[in-house]
Short mmCIF file of C-alpha atoms in Angstrom, two decimals:
data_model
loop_
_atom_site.label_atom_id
_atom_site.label_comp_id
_atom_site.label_asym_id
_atom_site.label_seq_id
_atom_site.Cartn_x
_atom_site.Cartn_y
_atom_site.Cartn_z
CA UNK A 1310 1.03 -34.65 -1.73
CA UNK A 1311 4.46 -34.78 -3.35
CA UNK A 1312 7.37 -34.59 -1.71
CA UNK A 1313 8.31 -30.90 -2.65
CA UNK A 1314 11.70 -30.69 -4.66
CA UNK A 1315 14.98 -29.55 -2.71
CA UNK A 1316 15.58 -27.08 -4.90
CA UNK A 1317 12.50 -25.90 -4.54
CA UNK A 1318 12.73 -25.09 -0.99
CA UNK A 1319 15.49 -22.87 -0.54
CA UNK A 1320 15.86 -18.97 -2.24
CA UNK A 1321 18.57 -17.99 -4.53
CA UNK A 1322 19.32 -15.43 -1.97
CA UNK A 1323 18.87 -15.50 1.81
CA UNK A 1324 20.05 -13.65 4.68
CA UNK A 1325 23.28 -15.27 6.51
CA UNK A 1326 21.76 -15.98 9.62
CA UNK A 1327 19.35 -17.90 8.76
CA UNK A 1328 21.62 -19.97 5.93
CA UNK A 1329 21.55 -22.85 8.57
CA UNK A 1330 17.71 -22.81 9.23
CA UNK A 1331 15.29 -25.15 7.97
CA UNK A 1332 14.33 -25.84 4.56
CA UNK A 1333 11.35 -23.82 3.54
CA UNK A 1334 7.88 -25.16 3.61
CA UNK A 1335 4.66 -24.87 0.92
CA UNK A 1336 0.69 -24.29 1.85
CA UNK A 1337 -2.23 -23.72 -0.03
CA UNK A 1338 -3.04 -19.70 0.97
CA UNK A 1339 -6.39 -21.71 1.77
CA UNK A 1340 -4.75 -24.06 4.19
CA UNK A 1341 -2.91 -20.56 5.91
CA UNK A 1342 -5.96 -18.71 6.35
CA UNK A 1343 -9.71 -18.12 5.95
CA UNK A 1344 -11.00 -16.59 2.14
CA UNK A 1345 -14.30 -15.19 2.34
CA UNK A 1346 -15.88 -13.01 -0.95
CA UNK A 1347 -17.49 -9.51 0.46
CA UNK A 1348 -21.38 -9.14 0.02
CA UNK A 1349 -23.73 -6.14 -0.97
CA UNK A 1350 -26.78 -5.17 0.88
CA UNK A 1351 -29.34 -4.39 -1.83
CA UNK A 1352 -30.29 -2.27 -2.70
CA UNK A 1353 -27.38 -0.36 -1.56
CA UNK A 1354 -29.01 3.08 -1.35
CA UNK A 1355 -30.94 2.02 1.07
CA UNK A 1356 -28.16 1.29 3.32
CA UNK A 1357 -25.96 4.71 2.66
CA UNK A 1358 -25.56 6.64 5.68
CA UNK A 1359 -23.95 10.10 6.76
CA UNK A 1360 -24.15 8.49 10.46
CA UNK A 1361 -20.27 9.03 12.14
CA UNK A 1362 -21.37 5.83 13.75
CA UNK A 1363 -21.81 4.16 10.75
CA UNK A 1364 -20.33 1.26 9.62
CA UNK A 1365 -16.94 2.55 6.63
CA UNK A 1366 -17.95 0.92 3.42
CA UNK A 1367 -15.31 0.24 1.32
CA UNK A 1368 -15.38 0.86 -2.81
CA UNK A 1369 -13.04 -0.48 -5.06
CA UNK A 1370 -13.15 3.26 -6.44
CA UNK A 1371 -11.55 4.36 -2.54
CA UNK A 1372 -8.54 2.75 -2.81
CA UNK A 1373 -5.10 4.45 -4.51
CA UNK A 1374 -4.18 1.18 -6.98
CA UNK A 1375 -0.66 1.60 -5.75
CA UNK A 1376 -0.94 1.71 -2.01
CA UNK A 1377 -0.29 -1.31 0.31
CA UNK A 1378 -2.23 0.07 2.99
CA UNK A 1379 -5.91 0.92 3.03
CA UNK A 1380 -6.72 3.08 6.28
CA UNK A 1381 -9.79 4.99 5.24
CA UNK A 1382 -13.36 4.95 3.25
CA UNK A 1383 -15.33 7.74 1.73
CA UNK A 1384 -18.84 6.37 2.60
CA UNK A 1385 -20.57 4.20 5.13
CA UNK A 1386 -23.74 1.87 5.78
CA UNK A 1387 -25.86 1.48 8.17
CA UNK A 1388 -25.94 -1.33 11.38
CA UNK A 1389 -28.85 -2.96 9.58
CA UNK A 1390 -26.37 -3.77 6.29
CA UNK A 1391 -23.99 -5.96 8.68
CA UNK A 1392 -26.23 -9.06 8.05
CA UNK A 1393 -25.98 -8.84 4.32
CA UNK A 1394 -22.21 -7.72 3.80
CA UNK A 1395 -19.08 -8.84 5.37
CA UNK A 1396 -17.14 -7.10 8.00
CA UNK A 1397 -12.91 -7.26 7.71
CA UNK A 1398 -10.32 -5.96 10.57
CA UNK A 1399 -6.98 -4.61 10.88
CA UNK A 1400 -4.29 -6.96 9.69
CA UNK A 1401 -6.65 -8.85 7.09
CA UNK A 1402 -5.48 -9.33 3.65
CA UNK A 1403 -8.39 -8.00 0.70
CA UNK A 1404 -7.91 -8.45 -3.04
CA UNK A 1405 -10.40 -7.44 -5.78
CA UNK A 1406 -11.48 -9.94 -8.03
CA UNK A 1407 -10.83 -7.29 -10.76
CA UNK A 1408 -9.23 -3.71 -10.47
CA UNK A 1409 -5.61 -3.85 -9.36
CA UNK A 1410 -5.66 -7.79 -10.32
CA UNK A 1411 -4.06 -9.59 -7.66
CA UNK A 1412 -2.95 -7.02 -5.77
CA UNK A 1413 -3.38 -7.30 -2.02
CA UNK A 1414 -4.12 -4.60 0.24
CA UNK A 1415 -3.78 -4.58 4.11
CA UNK A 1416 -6.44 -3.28 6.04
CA UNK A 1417 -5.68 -1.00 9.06
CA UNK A 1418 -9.77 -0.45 9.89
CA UNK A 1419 -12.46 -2.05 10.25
CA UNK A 1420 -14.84 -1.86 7.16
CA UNK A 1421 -17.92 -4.05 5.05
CA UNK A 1422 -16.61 -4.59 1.65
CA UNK A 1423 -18.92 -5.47 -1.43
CA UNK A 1424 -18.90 -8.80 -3.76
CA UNK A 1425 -16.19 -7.37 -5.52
CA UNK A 1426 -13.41 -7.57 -2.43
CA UNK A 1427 -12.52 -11.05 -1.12
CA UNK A 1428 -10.95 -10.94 2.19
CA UNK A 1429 -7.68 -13.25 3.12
CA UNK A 1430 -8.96 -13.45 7.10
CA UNK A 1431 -7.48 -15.40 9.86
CA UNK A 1432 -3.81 -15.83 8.58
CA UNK A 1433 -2.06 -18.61 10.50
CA UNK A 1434 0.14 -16.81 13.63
CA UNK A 1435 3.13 -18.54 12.14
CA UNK A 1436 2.82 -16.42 8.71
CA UNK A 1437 4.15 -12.80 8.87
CA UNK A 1438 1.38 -10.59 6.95
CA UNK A 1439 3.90 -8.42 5.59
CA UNK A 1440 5.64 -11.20 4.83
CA UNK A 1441 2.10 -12.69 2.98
CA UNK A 1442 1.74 -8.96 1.14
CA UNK A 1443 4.88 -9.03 -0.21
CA UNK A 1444 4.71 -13.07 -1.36
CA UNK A 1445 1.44 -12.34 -3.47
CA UNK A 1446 3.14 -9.36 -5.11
CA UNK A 1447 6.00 -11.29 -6.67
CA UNK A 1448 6.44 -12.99 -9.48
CA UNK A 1449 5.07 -16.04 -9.68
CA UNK A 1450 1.97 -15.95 -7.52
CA UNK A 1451 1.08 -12.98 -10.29
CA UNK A 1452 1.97 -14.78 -13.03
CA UNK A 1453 -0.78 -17.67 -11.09
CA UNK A 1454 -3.49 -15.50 -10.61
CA UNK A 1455 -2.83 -13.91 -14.40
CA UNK A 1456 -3.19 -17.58 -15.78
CA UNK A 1457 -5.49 -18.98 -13.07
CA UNK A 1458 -8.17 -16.11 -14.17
CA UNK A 1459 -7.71 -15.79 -17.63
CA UNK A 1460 -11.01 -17.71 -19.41
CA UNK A 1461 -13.45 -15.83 -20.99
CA UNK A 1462 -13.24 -12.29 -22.18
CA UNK A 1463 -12.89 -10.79 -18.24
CA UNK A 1464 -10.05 -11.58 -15.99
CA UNK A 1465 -12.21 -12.63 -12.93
CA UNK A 1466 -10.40 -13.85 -9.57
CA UNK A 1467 -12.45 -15.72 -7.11
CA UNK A 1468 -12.28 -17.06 -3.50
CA UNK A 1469 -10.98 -20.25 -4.65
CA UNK A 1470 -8.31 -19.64 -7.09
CA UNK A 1471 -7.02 -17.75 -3.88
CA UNK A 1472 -7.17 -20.37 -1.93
CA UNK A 1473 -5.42 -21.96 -4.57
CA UNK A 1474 -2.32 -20.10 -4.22
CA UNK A 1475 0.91 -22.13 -3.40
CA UNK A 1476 2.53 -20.21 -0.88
CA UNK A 1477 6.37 -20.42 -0.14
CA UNK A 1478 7.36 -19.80 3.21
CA UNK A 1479 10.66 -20.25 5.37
CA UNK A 1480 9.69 -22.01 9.06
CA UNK A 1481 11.56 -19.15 11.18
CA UNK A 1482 8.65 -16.12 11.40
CA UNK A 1483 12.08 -14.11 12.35
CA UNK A 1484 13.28 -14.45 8.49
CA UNK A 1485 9.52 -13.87 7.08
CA UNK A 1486 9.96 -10.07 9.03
CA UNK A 1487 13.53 -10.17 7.96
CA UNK A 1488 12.44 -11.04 3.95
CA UNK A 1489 9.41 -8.49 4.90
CA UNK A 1490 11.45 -5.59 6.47
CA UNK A 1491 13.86 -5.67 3.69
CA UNK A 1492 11.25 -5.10 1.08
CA UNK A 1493 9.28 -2.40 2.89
CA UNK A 1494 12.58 -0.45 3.42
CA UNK A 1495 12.77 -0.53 -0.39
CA UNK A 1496 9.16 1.21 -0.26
CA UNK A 1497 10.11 3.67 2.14
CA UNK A 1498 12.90 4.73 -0.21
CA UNK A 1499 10.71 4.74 -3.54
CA UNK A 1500 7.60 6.62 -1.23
CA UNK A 1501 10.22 9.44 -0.26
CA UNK A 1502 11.60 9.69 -4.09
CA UNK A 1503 8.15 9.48 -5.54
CA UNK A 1504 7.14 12.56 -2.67
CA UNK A 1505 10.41 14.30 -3.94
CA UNK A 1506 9.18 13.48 -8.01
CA UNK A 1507 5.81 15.02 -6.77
CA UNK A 1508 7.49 18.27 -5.12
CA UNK A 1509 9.52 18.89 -8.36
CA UNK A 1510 5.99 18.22 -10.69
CA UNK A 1511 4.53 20.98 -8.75
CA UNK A 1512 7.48 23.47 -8.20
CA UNK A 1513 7.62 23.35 -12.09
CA UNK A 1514 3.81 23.92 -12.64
CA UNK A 1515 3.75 26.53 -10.00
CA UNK A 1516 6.59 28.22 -12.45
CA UNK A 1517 4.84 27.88 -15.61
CA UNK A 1518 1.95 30.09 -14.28
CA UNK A 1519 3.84 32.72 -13.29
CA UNK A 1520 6.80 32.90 -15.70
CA UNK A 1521 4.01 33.35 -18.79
CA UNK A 1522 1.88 36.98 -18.26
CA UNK A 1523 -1.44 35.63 -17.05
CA UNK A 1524 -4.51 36.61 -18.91
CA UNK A 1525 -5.49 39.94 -19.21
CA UNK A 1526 -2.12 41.01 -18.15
CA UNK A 1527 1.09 42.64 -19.94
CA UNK A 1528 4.02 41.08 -18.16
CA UNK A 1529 4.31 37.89 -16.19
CA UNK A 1530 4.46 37.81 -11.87
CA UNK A 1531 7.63 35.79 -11.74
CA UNK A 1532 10.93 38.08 -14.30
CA UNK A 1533 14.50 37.17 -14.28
CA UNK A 1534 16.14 40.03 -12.71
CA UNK A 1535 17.92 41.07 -16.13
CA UNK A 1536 14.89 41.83 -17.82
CA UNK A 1537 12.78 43.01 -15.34
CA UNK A 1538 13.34 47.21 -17.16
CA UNK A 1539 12.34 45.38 -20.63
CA UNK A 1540 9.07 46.77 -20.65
CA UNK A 1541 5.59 44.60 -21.29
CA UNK A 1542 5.45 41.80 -23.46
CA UNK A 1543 2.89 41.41 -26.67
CA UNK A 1544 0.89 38.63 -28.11
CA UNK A 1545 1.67 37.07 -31.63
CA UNK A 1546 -0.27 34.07 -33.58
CA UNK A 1547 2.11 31.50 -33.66
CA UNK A 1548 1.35 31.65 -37.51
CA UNK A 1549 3.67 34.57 -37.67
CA UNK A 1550 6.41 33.34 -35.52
CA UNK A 1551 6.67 29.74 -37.70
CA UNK A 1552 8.15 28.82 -40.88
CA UNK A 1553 6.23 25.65 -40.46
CA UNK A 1554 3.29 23.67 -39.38
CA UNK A 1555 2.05 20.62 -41.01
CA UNK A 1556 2.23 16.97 -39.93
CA UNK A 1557 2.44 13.65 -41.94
CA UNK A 1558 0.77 10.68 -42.54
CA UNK A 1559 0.71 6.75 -41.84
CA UNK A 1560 1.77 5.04 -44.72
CA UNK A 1561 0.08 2.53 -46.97
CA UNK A 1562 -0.50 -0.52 -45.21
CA UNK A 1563 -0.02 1.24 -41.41
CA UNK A 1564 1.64 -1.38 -38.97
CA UNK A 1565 2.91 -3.84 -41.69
CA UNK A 1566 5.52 -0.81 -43.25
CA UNK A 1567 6.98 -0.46 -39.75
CA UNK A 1568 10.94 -2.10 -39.56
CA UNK A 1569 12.82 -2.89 -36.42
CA UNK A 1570 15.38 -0.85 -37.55
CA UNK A 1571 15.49 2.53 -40.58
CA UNK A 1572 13.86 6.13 -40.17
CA UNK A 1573 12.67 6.97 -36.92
CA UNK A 1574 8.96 7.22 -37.47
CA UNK A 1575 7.56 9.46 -34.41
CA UNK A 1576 3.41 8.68 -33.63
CA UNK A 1577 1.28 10.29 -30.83
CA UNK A 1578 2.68 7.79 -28.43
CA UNK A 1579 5.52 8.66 -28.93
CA UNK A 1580 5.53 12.33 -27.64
CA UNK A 1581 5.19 12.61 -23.49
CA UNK A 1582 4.47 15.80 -21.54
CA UNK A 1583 8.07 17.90 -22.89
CA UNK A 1584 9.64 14.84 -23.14
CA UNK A 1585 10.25 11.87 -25.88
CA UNK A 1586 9.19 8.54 -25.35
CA UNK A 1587 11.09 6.01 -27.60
CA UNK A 1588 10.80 2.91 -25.96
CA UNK A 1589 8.20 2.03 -28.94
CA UNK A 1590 9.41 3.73 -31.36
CA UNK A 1591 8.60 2.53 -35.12
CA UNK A 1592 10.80 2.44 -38.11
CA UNK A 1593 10.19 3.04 -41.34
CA UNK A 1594 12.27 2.28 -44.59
CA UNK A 1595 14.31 5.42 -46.59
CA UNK A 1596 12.06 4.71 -49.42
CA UNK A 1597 8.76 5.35 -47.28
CA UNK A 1598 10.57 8.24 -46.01
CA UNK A 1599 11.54 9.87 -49.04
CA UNK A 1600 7.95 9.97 -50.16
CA UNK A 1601 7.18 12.13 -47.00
CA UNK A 1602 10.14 14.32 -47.52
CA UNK A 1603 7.61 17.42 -46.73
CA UNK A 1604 7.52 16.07 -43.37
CA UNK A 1605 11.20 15.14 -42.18
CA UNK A 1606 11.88 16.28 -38.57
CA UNK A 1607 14.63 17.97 -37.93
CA UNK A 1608 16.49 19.44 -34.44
CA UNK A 1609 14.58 21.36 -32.87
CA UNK A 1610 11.13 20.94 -34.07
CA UNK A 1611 8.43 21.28 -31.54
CA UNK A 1612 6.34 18.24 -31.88
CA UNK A 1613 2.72 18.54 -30.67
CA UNK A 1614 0.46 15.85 -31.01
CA UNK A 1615 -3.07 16.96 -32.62
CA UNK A 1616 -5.83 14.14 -32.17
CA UNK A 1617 -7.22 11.74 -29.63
CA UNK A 1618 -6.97 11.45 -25.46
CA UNK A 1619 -2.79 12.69 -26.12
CA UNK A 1620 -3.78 15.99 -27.94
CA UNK A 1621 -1.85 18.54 -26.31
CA UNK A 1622 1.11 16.41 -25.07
CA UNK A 1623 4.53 17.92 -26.83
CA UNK A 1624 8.30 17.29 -26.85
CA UNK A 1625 11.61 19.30 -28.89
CA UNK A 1626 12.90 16.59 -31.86
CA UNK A 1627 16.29 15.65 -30.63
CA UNK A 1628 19.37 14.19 -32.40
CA UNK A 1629 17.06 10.66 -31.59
CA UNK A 1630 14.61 11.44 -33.88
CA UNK A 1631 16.27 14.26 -36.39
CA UNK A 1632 15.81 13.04 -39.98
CA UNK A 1633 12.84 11.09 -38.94
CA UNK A 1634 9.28 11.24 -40.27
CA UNK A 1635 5.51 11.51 -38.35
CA UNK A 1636 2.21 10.67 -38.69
CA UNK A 1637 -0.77 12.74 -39.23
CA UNK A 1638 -1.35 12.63 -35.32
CA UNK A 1639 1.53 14.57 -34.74
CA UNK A 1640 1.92 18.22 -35.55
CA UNK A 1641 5.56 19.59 -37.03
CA UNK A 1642 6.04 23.46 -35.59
CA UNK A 1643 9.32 24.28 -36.77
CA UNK A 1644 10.30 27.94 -35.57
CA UNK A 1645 11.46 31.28 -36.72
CA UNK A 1646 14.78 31.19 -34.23
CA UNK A 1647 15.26 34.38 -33.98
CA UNK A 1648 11.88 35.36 -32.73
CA UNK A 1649 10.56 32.11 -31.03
CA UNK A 1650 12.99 29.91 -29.05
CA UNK A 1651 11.55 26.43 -29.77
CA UNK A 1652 11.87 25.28 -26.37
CA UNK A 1653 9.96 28.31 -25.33
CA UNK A 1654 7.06 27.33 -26.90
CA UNK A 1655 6.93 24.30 -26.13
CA UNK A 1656 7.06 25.34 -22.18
CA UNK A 1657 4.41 27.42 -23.54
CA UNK A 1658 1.89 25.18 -24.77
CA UNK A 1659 2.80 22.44 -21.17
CA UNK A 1660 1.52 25.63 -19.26
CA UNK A 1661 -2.08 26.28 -18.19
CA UNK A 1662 -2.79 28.79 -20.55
CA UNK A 1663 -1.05 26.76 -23.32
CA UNK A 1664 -3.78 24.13 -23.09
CA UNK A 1665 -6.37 26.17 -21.86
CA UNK A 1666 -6.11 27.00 -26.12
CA UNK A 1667 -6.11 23.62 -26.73
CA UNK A 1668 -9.33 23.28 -24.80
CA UNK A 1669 -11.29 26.48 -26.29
CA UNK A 1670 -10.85 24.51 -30.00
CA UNK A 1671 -12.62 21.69 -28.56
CA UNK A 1672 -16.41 21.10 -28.84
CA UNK A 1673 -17.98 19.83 -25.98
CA UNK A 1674 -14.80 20.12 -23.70
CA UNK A 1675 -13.73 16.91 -25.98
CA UNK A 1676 -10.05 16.91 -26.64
CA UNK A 1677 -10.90 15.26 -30.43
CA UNK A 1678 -8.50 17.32 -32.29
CA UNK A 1679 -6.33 20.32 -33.63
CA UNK A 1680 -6.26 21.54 -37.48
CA UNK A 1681 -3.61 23.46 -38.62
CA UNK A 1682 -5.27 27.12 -38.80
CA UNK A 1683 -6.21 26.82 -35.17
CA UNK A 1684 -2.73 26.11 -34.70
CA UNK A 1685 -1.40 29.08 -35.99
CA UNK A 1686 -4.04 30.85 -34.31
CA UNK A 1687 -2.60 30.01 -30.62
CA UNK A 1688 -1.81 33.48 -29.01
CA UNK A 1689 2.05 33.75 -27.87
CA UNK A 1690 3.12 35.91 -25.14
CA UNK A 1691 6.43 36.93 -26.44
CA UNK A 1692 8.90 39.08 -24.53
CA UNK A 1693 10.67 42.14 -26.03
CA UNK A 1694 14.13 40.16 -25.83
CA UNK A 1695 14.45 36.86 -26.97
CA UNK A 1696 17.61 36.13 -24.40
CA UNK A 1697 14.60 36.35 -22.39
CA UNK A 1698 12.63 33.37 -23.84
CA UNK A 1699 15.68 31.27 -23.40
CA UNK A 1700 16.43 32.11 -19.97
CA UNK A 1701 12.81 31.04 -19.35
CA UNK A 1702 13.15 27.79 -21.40
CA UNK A 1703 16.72 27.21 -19.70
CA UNK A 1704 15.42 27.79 -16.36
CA UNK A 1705 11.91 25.64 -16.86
CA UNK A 1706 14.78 22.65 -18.66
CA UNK A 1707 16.22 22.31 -15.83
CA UNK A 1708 13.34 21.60 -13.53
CA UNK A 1709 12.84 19.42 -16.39
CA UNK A 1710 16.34 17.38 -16.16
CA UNK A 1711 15.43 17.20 -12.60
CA UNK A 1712 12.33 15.55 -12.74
CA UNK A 1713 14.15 12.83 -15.15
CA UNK A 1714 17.13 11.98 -13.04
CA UNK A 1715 14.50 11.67 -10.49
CA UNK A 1716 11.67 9.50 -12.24
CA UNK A 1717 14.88 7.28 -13.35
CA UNK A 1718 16.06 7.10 -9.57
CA UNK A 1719 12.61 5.86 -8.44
CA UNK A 1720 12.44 3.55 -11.75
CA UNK A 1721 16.38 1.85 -10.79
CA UNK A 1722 15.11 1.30 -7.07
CA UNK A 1723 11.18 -0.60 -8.56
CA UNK A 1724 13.32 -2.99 -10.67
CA UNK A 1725 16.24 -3.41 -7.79
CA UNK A 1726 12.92 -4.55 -5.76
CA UNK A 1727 11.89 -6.32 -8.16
CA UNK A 1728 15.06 -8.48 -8.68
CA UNK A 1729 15.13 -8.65 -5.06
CA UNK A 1730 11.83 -10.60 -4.83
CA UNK A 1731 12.75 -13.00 -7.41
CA UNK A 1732 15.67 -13.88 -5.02
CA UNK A 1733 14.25 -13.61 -1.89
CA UNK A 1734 11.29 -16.21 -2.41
CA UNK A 1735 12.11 -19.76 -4.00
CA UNK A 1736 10.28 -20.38 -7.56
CA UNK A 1737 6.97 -21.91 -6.79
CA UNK A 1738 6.56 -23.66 -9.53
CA UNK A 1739 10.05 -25.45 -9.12
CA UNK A 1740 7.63 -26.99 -6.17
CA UNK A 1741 5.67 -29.87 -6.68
CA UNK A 1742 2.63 -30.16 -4.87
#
């Protein structure tokens, strides 16, 4: 072995109390603990049981990909399946050699996992297992297992690559729990954000079903005080309430006319649930544009995309995108103002019923796509005033603004963790082994 570099043994960042400890050390993850793979009784029907005293079996399928905890199954075997699987405890490490790819989970019950989980057991008392968790999940041991995995046309992990693993550690267990407690705080935080994200999500849905009339019925449960003597509302095609629906095309050539810079062009990827997503945005060049003049977006379009697993998703053109062009995925609706308050609609077509429509033009419950005379087909609850459609669309905005500021809050405190690990654990690879 090496002698490991200096640099290598020290973070960029560390906590002050421990600036005078020793140096960090370096282990194989084999060398730290014991790496078994899981086995599968077979055939595994034969094994199921609806015993309580049972054995919990654990599926890949049980586990929430994002969870660093994994405290229940849905199934278990029998006794007799103990011999041919493999039995982990509380406080062992698993991994799955292919969903969630190198992500580890800690377990908090007993359970027999399959061939598919391979079990970190046995970790060394000196070695914090949050401390572990949180080691695996940054950078560079990803960035190993990524590599480490990648022949052939399925990323595969296997006991030993694990084993593999260099693992950075400092000698003081108190500064592992330190490094460890710092990082789960950080969880805490995003959990109670992403609860609060989740609260708003719902709050908003709960409003869209009972600010539209549901079916059958005249006037909706849920009125703005102001309009609640207006009388009932009626039902128009949208056909009658548009000046426009049509969509574009790709041009010649697809990918190769797209520019880094030029005329926004918007595709189905592009358009999110009532929201615009830009991050991957194409351009195209004026003279590409100008040959799809028919199609140029402008403020206030509703923009529904029309085809494939996004059909149904739509978003209001902003000043981003105004003067831009779109594909034939996505659908132009541009509005008569003063009967249909674009932003209206489009609250309209998020909500249940909105997409229940989208669903009844579907064969076969597949979402494969939307032509244009179905589109100006869709049946519009429209109130008597149309103060009254924007105080809805105003109202459901909002919500919306609120579930922005809040995604972005949980998104600034994921890369502030992120940064954090990168300073918290030395660069592995800066350590020779």
């Amino acid at each position: 072995m090496n002698k490991p570099t200096e640099k290598g043994l020290v973070p960029a960042l560390r906590f002050p109390e421990f600036k005078n400890d020793a140096k960090w050390k370096q282990k194989n993850l084999g060398k730290l603990s014991t790496i078994v793979r899981g086995g599968s009784p077979r055939p595994i029907d034969n094994f199921m049981t609806l015993d309580k005293l049972g054995l919990n079996w654990l599926k890949i399928g049980d586990v929430d990909k994002s969870a660093k905890y994994i405290s229940m199954t849905k199934e278990r075997v029998t006794i007799d399946a103990l011999s041919k699987t493999r039995e982990v405890h509380p406080g062992d490490l698993i991994m799955s050699n292919s969903m969630s790819f190198g992500r580890p989970y800690i377990m908090q019950i007993k359970a027999c996992i399959h061939d598919g989980w391979i079990a970190v057991t046995e970790i060394k008392d000196y070695i914090d297992l949050n401390y572990l968790y949180y080691f695996i999940l940054s950078e560079k041991p990803q960035f190993y297992f990524l590599n480490a995995a990648a022949g052939g046309g399925i990323k595969n992990l296997n006991a030993e690559i694990i084993k593999s693993l260099s693992v950075v550690y400092p000698v003081s267990k108190n500064e592992q729990q330190k490094i460890a407690d710092c990082l789960s705080s950080l969880d805490e935080l995003v959990n109670a954000h992403t609860q609060k994200l989740t609260a708003l999500k719902a709050h908003k849905k709960g409003l869209l079903q009972q600010l539209f009339p549901a079916e059958g019925e005249t006037v909706p449960k849920l009125r703005f005080p102001a309009f609640r003597g207006d009388g009932d509302w009626c039902f128009d095609d949208l056909g009658s309430k548009a000046k426009k629906v049509g969509s574009g095309i790709t041009p010649r050539g697809g990918d190769k006319n797209y520019k880094s810079a030029g005329v926004p062009f918007v595709r189905s990827q592009n358009i999110g649930w009532g929201s615009l997503l830009l991050d991957n945005i194409a351009y195209i060049e004026e003279e590409v544009h100008q040959s799809f003049s028919g199609t140029e977006i402008k403020e206030s379009d509703v923009l529904l995309n029309i085809t494939g697993a996004s059909i149904g998703r739509t978003a209001i053109a902003d000043q981003r995108v105004t003067g831009g062009n779109v594909n034939q995925h996505v659908c132009i609706i541009r509005t008569k103002l003063k009967e249909l308050h674009p932003v209206y609609l489009c609250q309209f077509i998020l909500s249940s019923n909105g997409q229940l429509q989208i669903d009844s033009f579907q064969a076969g419950g597949n979402r494969e796509g939307l032509n244009f005379a179905q589109i100006r087909s869709f049946s519009i609850p429209i109130p008597p005033n149309v103060e009254e459609q924007k105080k809805i669309a105003d109202g459901l905005s909002s919500i919306d603004e609120l579930i922005t500021a809040q995604s972005q809050k949980i998104d600034a405190l994921k890369t502030h963790k992120q940064g954090l690990m990168q300073q918290l654990f030395p660069v592995v690879n800066e350590v020779s082994v």
